Short mmCIF file of C-alpha atoms in Angstrom, two decimals:
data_model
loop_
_atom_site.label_atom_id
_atom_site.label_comp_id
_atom_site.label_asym_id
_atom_site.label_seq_id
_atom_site.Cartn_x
_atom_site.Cartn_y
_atom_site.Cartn_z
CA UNK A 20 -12.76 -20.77 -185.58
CA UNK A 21 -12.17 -24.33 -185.10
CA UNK A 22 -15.59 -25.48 -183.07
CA UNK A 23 -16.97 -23.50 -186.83
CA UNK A 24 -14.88 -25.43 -188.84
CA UNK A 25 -15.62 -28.97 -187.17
CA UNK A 26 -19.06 -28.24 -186.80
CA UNK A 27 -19.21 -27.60 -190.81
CA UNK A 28 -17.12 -30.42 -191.61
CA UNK A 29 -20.06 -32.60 -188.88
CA UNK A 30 -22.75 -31.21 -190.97
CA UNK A 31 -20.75 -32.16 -193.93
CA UNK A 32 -20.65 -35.51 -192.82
CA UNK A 33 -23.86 -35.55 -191.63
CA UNK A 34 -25.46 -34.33 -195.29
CA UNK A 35 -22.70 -36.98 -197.10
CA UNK A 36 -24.91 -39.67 -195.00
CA UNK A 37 -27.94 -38.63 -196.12
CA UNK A 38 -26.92 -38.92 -199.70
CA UNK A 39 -25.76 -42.22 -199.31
CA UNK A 40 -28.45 -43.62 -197.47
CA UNK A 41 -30.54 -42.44 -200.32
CA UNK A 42 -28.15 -43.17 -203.27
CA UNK A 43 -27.95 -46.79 -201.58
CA UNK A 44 -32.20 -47.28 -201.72
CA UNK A 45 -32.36 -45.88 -204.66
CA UNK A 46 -29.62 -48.48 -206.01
CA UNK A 47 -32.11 -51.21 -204.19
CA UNK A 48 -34.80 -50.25 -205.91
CA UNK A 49 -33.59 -49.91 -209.90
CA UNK A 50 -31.04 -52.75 -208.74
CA UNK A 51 -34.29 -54.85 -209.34
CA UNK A 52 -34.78 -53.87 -212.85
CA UNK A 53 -32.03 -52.87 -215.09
CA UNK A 54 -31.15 -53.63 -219.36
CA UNK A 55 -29.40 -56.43 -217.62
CA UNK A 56 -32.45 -58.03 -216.96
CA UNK A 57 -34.33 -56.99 -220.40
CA UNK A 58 -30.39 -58.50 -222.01
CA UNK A 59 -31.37 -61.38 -219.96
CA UNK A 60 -34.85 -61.50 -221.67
CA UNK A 61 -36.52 -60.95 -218.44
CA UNK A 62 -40.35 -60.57 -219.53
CA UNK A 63 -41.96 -56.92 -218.24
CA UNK A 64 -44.57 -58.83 -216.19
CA UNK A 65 -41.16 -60.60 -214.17
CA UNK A 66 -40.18 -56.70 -213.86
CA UNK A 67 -43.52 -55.35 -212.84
CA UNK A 68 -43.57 -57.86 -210.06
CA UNK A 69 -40.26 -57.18 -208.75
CA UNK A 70 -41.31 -53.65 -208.19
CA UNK A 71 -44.51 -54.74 -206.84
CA UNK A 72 -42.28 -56.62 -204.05
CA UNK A 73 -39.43 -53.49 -203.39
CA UNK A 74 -42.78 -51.34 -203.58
CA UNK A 75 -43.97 -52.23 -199.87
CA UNK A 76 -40.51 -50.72 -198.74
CA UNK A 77 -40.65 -47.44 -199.62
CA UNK A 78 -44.56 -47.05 -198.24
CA UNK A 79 -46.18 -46.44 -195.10
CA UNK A 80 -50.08 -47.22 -194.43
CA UNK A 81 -51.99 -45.96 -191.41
CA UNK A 82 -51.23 -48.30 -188.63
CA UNK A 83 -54.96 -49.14 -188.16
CA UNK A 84 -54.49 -51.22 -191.79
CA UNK A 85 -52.78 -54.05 -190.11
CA UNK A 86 -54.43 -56.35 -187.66
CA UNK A 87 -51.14 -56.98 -185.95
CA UNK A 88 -47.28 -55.79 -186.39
CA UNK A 89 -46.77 -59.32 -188.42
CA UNK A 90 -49.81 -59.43 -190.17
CA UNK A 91 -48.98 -59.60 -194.06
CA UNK A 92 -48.72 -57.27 -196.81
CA UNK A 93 -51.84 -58.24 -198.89
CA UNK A 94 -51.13 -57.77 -202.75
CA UNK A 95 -54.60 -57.88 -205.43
CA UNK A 96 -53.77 -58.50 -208.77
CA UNK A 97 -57.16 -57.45 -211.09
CA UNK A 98 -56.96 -57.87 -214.66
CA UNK A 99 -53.46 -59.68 -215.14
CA UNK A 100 -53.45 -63.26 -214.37
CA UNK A 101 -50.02 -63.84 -216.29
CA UNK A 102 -48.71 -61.13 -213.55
CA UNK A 103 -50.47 -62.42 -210.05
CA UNK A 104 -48.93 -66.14 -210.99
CA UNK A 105 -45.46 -64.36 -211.66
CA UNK A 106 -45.99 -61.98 -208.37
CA UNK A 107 -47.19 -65.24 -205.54
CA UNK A 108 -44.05 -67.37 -207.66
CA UNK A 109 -42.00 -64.91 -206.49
CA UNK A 110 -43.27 -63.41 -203.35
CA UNK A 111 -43.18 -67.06 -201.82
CA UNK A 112 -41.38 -66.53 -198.65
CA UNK A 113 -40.42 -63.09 -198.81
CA UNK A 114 -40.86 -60.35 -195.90
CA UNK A 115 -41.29 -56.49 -196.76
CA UNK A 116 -40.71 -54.98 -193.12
CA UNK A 117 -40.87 -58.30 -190.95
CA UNK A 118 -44.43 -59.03 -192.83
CA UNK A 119 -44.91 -61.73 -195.00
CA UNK A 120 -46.65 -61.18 -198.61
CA UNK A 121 -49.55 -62.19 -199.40
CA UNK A 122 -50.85 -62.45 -203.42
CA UNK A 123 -54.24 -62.41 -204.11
CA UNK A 124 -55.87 -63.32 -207.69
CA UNK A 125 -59.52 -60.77 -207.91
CA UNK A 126 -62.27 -60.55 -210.02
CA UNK A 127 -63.95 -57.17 -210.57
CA UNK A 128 -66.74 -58.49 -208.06
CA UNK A 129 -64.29 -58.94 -205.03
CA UNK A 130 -64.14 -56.47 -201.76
CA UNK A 131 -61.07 -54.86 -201.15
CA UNK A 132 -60.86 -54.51 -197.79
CA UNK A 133 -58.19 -56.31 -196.66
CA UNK A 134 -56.02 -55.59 -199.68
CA UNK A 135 -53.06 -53.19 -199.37
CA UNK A 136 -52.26 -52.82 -202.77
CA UNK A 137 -53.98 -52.97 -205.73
CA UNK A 138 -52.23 -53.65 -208.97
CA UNK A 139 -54.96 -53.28 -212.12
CA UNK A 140 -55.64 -52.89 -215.50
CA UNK A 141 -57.60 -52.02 -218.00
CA UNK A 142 -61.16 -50.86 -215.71
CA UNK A 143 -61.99 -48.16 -217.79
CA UNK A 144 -65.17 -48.55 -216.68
CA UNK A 145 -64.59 -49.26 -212.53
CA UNK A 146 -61.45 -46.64 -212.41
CA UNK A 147 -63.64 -44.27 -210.68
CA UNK A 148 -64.83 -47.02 -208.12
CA UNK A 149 -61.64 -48.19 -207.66
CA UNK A 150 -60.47 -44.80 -206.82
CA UNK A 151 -62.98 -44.68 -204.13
CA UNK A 152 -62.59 -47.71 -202.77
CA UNK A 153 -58.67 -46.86 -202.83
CA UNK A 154 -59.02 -43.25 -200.77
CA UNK A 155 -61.01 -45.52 -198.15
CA UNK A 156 -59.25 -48.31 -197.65
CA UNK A 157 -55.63 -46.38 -197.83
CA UNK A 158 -54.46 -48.51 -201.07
CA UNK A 159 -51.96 -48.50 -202.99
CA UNK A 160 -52.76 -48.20 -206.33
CA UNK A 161 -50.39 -49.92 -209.40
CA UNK A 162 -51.67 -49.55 -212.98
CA UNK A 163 -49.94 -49.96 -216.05
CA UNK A 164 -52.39 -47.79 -218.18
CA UNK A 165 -53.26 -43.73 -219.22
CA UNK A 166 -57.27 -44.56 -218.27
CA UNK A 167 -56.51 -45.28 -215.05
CA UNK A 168 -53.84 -42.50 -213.84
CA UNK A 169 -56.45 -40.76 -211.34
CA UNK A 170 -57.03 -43.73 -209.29
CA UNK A 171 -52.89 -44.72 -209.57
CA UNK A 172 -50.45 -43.44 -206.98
CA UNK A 173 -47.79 -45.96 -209.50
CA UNK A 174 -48.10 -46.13 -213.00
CA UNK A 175 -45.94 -48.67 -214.95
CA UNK A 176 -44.22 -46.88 -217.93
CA UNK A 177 -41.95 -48.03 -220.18
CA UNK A 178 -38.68 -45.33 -220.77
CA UNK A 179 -35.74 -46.28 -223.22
CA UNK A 180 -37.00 -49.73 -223.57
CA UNK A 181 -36.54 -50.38 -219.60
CA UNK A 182 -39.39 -51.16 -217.40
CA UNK A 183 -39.84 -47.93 -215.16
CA UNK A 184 -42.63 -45.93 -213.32
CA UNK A 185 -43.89 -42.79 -212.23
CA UNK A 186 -46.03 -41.65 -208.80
CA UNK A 187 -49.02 -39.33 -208.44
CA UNK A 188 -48.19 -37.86 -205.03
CA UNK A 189 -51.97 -36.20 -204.69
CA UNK A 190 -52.83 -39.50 -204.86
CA UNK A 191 -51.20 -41.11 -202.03
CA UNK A 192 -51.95 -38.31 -200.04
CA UNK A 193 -55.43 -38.91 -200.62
CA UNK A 194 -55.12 -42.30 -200.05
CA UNK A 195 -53.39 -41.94 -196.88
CA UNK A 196 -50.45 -42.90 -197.85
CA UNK A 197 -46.77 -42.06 -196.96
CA UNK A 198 -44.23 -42.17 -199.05
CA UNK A 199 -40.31 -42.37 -198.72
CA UNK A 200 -38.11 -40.25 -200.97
CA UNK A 201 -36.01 -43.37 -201.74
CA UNK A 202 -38.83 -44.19 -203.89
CA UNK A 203 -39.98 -40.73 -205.54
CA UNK A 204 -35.96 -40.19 -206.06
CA UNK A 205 -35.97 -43.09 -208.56
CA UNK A 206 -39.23 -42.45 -210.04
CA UNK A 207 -38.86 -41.76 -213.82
CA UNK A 208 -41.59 -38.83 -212.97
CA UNK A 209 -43.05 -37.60 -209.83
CA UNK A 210 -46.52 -35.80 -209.99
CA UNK A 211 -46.92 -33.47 -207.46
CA UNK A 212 -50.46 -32.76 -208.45
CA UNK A 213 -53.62 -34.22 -209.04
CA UNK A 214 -52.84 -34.45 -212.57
#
């Protein structure tokens, strides 16, 4: 009776772990934008690129993606100027993961190859090329708008007047990409399907 009891009160212990560990990334990750920030008049594009730096975190790419085990985290911003300037103000010297970030300004013309995520808006037109070109190259894909949610594993959404987001799982499946349930556990919605 007592090896029963200490082994439930291990597994206990064990499951009260778990729960912190994720309680405690999930704090990390809506630690970086709360109404304390909007009381602060933090603009949405400061937001957006605070996620877009936590966002490496909480994902894992096929190995092959990386040239080396420091080689950076390459960010493309397409369509928001205002939010790449924000994003390489504030990635300056950071490290996701022992791997410095890298910000990259695109036009609609540029490859994407060596990109790892993909923040972009308003490609009504491209979405379904970018898609593509997303499922290839194992991107992940940020958007902040409805035309674009079948090409976004992260959509930008706003909830309760609080910058927030939601995540297409189908879509970083087919994309290759894992992700951690630190991430999807903050979410405001989680789409398990393609829609």
């Amino acid at each position: 009776m007592t090896a029963l009891v200490t082994g439930g009160i291990a597994c206990l212990r064990r499951f009260n772990l778990r729960a912190v560990l994720l309680l405690v990334s999930a704090s990390l990750i809506v630690g970086v934008c709360t109404a304390q920030d909007l009381r602060r008049g933090a603009p949405e594009r400061s937001l957006q690129a605070a996620y877009l730096l936590k966002f490496p975190g909480y994902v894992e790419w096929p190995a092959e993606r990386f040239a080396s085990a420091t080689a950076p985290i390459v960010v493309g911003v397409l369509g928001a100027d205002d939010l790449a300037s924000e994003l390489a103000a504030v990635a300056a010297g950071r490290t996701v993961r022992e791997r410095p970030i890298s910000v990259r300004r695109l036009s609609p013309q540029d490859e994407l190859g060596d990109l790892h995520i993909l923040f972009f808006s308003a490609l009504d037109d491209d979405a379904g090329r970018v898609a593509a070109i997303a499922a290839e190259q194992s991107l992940l894909t940020v958007t902040v708008s409805q035309a674009e949610r079948e090409a976004s594993v992260i959509q930008f959404i706003t909830v309760n007047e609080r910058v927030r987001f939601e995540v297409r799982v189908a879509v970083a499946q087919r994309n290759r990409l894992r992700l951690q349930s630190g991430l999807l556990a903050v979410a405001a919605r989680v789409h398990e399907g393609a829609r």
